[in-house]
mmCIF file of C-alpha atoms and ligand atoms in Angstrom:
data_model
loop_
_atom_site.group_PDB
_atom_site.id
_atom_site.type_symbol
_atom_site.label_atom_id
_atom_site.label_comp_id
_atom_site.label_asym_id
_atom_site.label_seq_id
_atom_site.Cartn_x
_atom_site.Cartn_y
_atom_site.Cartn_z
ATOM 1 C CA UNK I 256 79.998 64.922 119.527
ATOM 2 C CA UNK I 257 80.004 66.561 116.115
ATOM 3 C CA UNK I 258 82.921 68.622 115.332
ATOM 4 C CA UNK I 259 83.461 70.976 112.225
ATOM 5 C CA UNK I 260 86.782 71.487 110.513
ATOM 6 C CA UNK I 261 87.697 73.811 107.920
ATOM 7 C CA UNK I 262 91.000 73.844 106.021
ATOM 8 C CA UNK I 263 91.316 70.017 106.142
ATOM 9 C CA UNK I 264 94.116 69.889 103.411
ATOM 10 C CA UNK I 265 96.593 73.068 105.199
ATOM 11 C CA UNK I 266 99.570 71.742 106.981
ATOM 12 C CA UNK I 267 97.512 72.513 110.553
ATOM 13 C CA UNK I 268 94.034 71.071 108.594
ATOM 14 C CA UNK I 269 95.778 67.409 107.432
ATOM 15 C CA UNK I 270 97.091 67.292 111.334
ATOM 16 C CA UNK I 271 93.976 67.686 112.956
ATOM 17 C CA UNK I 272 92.073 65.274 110.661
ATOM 18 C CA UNK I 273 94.045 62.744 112.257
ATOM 19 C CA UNK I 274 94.218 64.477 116.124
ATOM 20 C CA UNK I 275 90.589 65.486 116.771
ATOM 21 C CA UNK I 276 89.292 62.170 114.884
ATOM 22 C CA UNK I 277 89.386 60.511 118.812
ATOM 23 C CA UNK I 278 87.330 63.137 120.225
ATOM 24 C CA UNK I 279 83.876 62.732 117.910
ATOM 25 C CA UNK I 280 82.492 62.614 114.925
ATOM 26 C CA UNK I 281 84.794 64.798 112.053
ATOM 27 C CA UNK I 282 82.724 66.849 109.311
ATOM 28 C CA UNK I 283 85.818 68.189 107.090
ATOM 29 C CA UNK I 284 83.700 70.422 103.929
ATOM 30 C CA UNK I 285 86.042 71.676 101.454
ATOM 31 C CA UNK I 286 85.605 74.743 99.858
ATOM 32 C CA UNK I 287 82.860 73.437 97.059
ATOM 33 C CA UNK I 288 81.039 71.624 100.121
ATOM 34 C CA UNK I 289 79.892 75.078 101.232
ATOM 35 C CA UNK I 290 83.131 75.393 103.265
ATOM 36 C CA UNK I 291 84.745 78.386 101.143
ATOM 37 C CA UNK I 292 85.747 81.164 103.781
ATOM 38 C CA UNK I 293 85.400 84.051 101.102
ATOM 39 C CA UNK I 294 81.466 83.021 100.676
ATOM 40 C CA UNK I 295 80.804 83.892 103.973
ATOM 41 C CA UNK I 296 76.692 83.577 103.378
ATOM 42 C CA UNK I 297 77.022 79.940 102.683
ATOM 43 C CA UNK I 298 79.901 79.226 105.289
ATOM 44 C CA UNK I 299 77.651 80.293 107.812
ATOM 45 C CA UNK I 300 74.232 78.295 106.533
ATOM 46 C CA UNK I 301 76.589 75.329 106.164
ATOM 47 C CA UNK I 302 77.962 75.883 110.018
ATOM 48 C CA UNK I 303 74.674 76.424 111.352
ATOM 49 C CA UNK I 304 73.552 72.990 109.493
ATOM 50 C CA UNK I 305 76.130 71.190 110.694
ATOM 51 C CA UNK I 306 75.142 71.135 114.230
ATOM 52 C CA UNK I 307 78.596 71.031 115.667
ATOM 53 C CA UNK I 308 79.458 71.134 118.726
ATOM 54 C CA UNK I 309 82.745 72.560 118.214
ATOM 55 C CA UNK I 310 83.896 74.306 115.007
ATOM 56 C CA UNK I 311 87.532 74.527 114.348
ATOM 57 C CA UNK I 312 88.809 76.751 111.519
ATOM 58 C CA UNK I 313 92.496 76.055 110.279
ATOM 59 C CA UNK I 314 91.518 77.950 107.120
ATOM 60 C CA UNK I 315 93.460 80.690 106.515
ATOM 61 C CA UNK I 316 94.533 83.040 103.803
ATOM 62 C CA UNK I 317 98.115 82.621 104.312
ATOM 63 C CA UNK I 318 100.024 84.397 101.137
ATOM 64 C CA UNK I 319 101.408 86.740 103.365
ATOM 65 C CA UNK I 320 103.449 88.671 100.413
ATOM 66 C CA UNK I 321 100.420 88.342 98.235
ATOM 67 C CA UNK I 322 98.264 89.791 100.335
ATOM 68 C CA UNK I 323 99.982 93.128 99.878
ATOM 69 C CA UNK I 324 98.724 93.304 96.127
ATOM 70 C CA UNK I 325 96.143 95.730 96.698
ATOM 71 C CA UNK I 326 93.857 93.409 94.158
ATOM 72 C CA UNK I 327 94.132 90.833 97.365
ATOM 73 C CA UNK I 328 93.400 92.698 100.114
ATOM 74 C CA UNK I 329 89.520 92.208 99.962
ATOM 75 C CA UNK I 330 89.431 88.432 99.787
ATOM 76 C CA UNK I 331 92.273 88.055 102.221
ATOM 77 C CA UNK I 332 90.414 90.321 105.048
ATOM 78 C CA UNK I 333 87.203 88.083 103.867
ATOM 79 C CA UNK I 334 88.800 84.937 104.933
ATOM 80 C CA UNK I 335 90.930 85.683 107.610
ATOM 81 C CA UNK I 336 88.991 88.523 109.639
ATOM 82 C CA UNK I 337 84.910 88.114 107.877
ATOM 83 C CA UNK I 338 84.869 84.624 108.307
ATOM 84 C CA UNK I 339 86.013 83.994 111.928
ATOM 85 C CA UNK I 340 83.649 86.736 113.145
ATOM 86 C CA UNK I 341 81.137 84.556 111.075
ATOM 87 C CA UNK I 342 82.201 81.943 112.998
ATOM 88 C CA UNK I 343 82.022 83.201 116.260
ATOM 89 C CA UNK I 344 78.252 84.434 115.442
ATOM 90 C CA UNK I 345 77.260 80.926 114.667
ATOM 91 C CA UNK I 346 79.041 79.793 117.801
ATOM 92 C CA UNK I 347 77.264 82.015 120.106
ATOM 93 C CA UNK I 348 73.846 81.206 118.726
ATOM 94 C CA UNK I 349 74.295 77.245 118.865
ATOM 95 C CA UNK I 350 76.716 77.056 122.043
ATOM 96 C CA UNK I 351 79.673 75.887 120.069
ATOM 97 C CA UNK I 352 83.274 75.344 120.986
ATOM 98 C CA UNK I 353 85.086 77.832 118.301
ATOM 99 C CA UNK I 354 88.961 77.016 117.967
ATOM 100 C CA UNK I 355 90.379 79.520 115.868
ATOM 101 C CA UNK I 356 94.598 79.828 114.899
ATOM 102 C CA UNK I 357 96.338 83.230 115.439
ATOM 103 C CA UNK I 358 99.630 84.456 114.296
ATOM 104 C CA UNK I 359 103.117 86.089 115.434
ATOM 105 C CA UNK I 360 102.543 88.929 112.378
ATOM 106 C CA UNK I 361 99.678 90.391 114.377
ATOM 107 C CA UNK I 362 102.637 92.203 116.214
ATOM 108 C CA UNK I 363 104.883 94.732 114.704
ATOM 109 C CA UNK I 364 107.993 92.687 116.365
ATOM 110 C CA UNK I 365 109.138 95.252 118.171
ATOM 111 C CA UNK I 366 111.808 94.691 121.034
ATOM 112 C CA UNK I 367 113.139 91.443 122.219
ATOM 113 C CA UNK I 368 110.774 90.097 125.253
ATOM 114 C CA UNK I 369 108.402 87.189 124.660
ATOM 115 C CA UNK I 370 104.484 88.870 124.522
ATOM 116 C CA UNK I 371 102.339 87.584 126.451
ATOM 117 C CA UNK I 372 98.440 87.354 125.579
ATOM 118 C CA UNK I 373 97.897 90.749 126.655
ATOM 119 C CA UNK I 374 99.947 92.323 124.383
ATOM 120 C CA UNK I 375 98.006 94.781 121.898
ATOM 121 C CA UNK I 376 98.472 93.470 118.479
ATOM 122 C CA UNK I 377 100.419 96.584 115.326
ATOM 123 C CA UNK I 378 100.772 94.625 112.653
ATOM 124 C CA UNK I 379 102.774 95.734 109.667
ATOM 125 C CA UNK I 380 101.202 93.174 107.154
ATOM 126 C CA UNK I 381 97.627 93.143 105.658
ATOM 127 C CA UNK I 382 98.055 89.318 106.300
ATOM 128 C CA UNK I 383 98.926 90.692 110.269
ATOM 129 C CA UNK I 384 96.132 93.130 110.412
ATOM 130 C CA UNK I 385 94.035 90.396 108.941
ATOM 131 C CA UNK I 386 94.507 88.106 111.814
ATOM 132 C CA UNK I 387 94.484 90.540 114.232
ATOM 133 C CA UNK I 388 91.155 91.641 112.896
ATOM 134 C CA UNK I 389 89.638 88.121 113.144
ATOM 135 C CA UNK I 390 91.197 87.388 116.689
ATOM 136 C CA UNK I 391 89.181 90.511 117.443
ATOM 137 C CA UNK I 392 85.880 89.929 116.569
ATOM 138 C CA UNK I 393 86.187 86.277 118.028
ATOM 139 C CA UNK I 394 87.183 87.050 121.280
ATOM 140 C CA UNK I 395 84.127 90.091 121.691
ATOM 141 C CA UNK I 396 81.628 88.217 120.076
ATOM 142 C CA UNK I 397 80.936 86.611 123.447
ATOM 143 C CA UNK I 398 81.363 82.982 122.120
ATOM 144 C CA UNK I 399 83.376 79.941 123.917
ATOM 145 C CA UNK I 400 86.343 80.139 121.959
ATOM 146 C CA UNK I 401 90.011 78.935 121.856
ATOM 147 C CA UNK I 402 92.406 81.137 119.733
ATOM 148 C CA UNK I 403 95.914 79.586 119.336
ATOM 149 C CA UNK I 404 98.506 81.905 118.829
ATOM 150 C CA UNK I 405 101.561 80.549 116.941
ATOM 151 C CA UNK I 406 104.785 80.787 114.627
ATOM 152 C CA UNK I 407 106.767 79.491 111.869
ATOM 153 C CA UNK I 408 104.402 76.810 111.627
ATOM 154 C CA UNK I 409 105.776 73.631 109.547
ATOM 155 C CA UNK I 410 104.248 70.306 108.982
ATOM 156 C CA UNK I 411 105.876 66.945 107.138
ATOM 157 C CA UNK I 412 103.588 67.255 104.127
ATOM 158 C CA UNK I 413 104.383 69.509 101.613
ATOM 159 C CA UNK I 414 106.886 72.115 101.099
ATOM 160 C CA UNK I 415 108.273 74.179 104.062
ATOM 161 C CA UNK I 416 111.520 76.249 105.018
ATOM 162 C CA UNK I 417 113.410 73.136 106.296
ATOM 163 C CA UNK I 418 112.953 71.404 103.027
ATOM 164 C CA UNK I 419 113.928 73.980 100.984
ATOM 165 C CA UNK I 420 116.970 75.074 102.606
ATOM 166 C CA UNK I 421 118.286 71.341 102.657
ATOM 167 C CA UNK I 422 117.662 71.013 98.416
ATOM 168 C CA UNK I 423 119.190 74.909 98.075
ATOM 169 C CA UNK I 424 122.143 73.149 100.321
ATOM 170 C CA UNK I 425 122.499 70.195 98.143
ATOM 171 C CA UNK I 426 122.261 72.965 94.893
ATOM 172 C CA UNK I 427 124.701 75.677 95.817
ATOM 173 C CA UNK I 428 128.037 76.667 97.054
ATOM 174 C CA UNK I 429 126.144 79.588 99.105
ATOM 175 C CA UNK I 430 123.527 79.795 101.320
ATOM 176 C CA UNK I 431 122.493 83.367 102.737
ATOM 177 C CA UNK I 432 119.549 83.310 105.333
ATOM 178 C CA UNK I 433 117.852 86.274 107.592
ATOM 179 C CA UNK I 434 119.148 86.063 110.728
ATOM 180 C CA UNK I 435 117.355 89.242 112.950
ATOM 181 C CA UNK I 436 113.677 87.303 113.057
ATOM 182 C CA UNK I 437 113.769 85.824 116.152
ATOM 183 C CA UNK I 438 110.881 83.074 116.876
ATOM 184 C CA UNK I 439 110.514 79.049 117.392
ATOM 185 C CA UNK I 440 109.679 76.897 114.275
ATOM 186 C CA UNK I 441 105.972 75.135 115.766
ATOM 187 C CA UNK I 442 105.245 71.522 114.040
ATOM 188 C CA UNK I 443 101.320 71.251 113.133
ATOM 189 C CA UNK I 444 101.881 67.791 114.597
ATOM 190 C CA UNK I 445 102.125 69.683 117.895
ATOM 191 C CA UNK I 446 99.861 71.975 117.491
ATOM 192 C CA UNK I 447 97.154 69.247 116.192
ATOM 193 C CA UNK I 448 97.763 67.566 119.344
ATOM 194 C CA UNK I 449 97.941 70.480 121.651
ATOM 195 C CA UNK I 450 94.232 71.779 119.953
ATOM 196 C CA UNK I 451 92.677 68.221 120.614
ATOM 197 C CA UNK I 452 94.003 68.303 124.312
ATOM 198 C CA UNK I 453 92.799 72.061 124.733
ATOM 199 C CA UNK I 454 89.395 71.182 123.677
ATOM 200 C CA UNK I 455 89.009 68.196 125.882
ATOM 201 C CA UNK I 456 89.515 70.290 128.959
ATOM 202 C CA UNK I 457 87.788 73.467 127.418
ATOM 203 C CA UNK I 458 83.928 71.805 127.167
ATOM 204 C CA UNK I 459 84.500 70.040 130.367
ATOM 205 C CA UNK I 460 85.688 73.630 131.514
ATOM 206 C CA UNK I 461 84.332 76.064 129.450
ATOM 207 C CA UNK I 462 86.083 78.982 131.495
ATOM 208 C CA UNK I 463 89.387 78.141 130.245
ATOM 209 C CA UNK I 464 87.907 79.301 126.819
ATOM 210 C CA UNK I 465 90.327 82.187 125.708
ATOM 211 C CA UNK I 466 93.262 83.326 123.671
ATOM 212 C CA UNK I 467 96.633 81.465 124.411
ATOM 213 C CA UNK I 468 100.188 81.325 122.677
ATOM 214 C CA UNK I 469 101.420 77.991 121.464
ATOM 215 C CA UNK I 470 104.645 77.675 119.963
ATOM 216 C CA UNK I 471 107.277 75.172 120.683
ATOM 217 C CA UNK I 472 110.447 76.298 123.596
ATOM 218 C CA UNK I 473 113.545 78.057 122.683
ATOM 219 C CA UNK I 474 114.243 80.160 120.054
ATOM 220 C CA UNK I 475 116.557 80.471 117.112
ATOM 221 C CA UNK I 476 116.708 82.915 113.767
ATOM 222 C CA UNK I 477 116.090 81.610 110.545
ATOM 223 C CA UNK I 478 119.920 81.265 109.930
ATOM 224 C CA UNK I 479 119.776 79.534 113.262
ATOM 225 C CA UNK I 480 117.373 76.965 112.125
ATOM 226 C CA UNK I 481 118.776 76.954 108.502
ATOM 227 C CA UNK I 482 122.025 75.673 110.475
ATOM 228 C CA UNK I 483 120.195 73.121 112.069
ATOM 229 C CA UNK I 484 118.919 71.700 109.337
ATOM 230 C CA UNK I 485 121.778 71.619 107.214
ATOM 231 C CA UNK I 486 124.116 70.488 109.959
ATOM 232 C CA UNK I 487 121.453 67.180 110.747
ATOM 233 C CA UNK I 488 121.381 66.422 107.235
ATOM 234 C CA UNK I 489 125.129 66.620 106.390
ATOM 235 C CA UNK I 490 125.629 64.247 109.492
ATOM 236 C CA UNK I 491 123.073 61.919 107.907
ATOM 237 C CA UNK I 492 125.406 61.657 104.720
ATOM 238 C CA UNK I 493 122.964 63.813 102.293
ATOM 239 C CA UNK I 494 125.278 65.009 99.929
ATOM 240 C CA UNK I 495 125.387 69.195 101.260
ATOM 241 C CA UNK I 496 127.916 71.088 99.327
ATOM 242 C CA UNK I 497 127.316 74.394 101.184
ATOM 243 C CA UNK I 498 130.443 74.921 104.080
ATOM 244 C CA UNK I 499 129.217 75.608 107.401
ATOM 245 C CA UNK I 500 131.098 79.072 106.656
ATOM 246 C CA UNK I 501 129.447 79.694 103.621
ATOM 247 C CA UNK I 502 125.918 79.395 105.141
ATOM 248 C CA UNK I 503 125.955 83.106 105.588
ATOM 249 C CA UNK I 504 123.604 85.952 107.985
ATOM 250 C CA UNK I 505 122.151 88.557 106.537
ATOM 251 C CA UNK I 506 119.524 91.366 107.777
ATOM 252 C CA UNK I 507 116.663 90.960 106.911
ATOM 253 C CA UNK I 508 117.287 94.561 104.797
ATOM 254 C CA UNK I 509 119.302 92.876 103.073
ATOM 255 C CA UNK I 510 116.153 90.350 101.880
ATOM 256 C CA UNK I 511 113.473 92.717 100.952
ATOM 257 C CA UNK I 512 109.680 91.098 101.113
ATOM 258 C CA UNK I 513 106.404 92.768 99.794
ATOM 259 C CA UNK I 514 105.332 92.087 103.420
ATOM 260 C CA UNK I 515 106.831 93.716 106.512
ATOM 261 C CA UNK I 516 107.478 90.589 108.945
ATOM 262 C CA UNK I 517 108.512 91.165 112.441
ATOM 263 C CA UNK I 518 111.882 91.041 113.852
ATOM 264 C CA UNK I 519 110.662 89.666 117.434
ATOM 265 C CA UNK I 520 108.499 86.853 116.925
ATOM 266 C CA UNK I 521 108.792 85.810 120.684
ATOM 267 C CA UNK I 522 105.951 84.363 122.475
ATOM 268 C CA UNK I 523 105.049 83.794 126.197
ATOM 269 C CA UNK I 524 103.378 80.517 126.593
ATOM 270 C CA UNK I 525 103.273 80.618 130.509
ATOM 271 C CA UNK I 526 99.490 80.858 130.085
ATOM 272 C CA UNK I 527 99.462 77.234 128.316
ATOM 273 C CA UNK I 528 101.485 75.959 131.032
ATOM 274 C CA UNK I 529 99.663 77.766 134.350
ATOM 275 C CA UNK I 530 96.420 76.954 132.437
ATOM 276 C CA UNK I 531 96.299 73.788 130.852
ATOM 277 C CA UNK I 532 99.872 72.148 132.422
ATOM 278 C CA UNK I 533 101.252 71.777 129.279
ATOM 279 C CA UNK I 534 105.334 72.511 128.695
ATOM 280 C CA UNK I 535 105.562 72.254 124.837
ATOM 281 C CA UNK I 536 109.250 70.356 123.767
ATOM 282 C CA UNK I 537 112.205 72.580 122.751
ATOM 283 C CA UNK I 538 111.498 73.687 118.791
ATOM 284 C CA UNK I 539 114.664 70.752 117.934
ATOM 285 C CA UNK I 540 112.549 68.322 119.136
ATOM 286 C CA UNK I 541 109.406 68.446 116.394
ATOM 287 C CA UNK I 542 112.302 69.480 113.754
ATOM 288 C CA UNK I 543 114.495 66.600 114.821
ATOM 289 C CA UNK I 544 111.368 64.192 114.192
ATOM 290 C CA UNK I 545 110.273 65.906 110.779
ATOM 291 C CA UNK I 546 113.545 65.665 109.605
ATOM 292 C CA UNK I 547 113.991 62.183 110.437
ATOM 293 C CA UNK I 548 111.154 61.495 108.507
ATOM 294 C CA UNK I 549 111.901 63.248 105.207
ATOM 295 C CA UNK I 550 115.281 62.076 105.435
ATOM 296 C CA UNK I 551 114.281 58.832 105.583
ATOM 297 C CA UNK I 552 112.993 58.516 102.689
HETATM 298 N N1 NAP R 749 102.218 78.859 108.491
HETATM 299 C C1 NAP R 749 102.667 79.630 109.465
HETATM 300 O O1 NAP R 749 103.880 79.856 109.599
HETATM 301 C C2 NAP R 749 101.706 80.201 110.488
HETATM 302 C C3 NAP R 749 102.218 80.989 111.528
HETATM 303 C C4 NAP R 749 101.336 81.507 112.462
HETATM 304 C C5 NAP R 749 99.986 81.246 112.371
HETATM 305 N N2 NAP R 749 99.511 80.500 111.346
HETATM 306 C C6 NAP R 749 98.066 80.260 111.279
HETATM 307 O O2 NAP R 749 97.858 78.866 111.471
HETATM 308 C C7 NAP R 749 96.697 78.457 110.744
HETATM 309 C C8 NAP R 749 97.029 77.266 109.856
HETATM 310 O O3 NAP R 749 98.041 77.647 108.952
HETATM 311 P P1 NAP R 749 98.766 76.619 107.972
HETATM 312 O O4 NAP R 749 100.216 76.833 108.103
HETATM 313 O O5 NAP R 749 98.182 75.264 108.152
HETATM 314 O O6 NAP R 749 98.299 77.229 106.588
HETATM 315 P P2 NAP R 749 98.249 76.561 105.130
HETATM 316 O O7 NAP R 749 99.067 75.326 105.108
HETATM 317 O O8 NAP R 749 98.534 77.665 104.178
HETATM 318 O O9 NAP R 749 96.733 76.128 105.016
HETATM 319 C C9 NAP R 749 95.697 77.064 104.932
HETATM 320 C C10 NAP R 749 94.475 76.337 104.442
HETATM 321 O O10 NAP R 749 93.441 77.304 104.300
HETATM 322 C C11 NAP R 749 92.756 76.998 103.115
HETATM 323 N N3 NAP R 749 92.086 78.160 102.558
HETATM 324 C C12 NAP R 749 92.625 79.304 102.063
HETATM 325 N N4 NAP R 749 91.651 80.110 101.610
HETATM 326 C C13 NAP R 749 90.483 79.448 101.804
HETATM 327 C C14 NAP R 749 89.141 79.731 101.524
HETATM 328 N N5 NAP R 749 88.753 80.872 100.938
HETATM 329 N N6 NAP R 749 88.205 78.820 101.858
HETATM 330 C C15 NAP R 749 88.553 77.651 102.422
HETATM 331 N N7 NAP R 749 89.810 77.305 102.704
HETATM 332 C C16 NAP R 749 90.767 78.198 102.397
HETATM 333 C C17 NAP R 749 93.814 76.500 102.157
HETATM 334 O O11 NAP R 749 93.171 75.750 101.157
HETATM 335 P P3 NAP R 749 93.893 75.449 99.768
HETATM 336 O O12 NAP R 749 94.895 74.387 100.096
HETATM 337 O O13 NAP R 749 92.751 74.976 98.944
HETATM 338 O O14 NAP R 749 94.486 76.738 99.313
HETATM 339 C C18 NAP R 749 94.660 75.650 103.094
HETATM 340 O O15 NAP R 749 94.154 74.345 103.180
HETATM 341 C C19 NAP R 749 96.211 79.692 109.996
HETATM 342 O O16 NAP R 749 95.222 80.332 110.761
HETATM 343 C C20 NAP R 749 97.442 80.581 109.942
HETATM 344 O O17 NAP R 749 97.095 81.944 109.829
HETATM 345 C C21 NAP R 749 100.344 79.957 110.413
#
């Protein structure tokens, strides 16, 4: 089997080289291999030439406070929306697999449930309307397809929130962090590992193709998993001068972004479980483990 990956060097991309490797033979173009999501054209002669069985796009543009610059909103709605519906032609045509990533910021994070996939998507972000756009035209273009739906994604290579709160912790006497976004930190080890399973059972399957939410259990704020962090590290002897009081809450009025992001960044992942059997590990879990390796070093 043949599979297609785009986005090979993004946190989620670098994950899945190593998950979906098992499963077949791994094409991975980078964007001057014809694999460039804003030249759609080409994207789409390359996908079509590749003769892949399944095509799985963790290419994203994800400069979520960029994205507002009104100079960025065409190549951003390019990538993440003209691209995936791209996609999901090519997939129809050739009877591919298409595994596609969705995001928390399609919703305007209102109230304090977990959504569910049903959920209609308000986003207050271009980046949010972006996605939402692309989940769109995936799931109506009639083509097997497996959108992920997840949050606060980190992975162990290169920078993420986890990192940079424990060097601002080792810098400063004060820490303040938003505390009102509420969601669960998701590793892309997880995730890469979740995908490969999904697609195993999706081809044998193919009416469990669909839209499901995958983020790790629990839930915490930023401040919540700031704390967490910080707390780990100072118990590992890295050399923290920020107090636990001084690691303070704000609103997130109080941190004003370019981009809106949403307060309620819960999601339901009873469909992953009632569909596929899968309980995904308690958020701690995958930040325990990525912390253990970065502090490790
Ligand atoms: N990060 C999060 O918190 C989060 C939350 C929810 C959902 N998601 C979704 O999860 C998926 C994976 O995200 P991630 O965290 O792995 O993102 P990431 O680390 O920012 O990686 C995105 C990748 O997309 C590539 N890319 C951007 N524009 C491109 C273009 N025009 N052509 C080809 N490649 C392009 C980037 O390439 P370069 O390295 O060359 O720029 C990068 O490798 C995305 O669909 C994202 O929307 C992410």
């Amino acid at each position: 089997m043949k599979i297609l990956l785009l986005g090979r060097n993004g946190q989620l991309g670098w994950e899945l080289q190593r998950s979906l490797a098992p499963l077949g033979e791994l094409v991975a173009p980078g964007r001057a291999e014809r694999g460039d999501l804003s030249q759609i054209g080409e994207l789409t002669d390359m996908a079509y030439e590749s003769g892949a069985q399944v095509i799985v796009n963790a290419a994203a543009y994800t400069a979520v406070d960029r994205a507002q610059d009104p100079a960025e909103q065409d190549v951003c709605m390019d990538v993440n929306a003209g691209a995936p519906a791209a996609l999901a032609m090519v997939a129809r045509e050739t009877g591919a697999l298409l595994v596609h990533y969705s995001s928390d910021y399609v919703f305007d994070g209102s109230g304090h449930e977990p959504r569910d996939e049903e959920a209609s998507p308000g986003a207050d972000s271009v980046y949010g309307e972006s996605k939402a756009a692309g989940d769109f035209s995936i799931e109506t273009s009639g083509c097997a397809h497996l959108i992920l739906r997840t949050s606060w994604v980190y992975g162990a290579r290169g920078g993420n929130f986890a990192k940079t709160m424990l060097r601002l912790a080792q810098e400063r006497d004060e820490l303040k962090v938003v505390s009102d976004q509420v969601g669960a930190p998701t590793g892309a080890e997880l995730l890469a590992d979740v995908t490969a399973h999904m697609i195993r059972h999706t081809l044998v399957n193919p009416a469990l193709s669909g839209l499901y939410n995958v983020v790790a259990s629990g839930e915490t704020s930023w401040h919540g998993y700031a704390q967490h962090v910080i707390e780990r590290a100072r118990a590992a002897g890295l050399p923290i001068r920020v107090a636990p009081e001084a690691l303070r809450a704000i609103p997130t009025s109080d941190y004003p972004t370019p981009a809106v992001r949403p307060l309620n960044s819960r999601l339901s992942t009873e469909k992953l479980r009632r569909q596929f059997g899968l309980t995904l590990p308690h958020w701690t879990v995958g930040v325990n483990r990525m912390l253990d390796e970065v502090l490790s070093r």
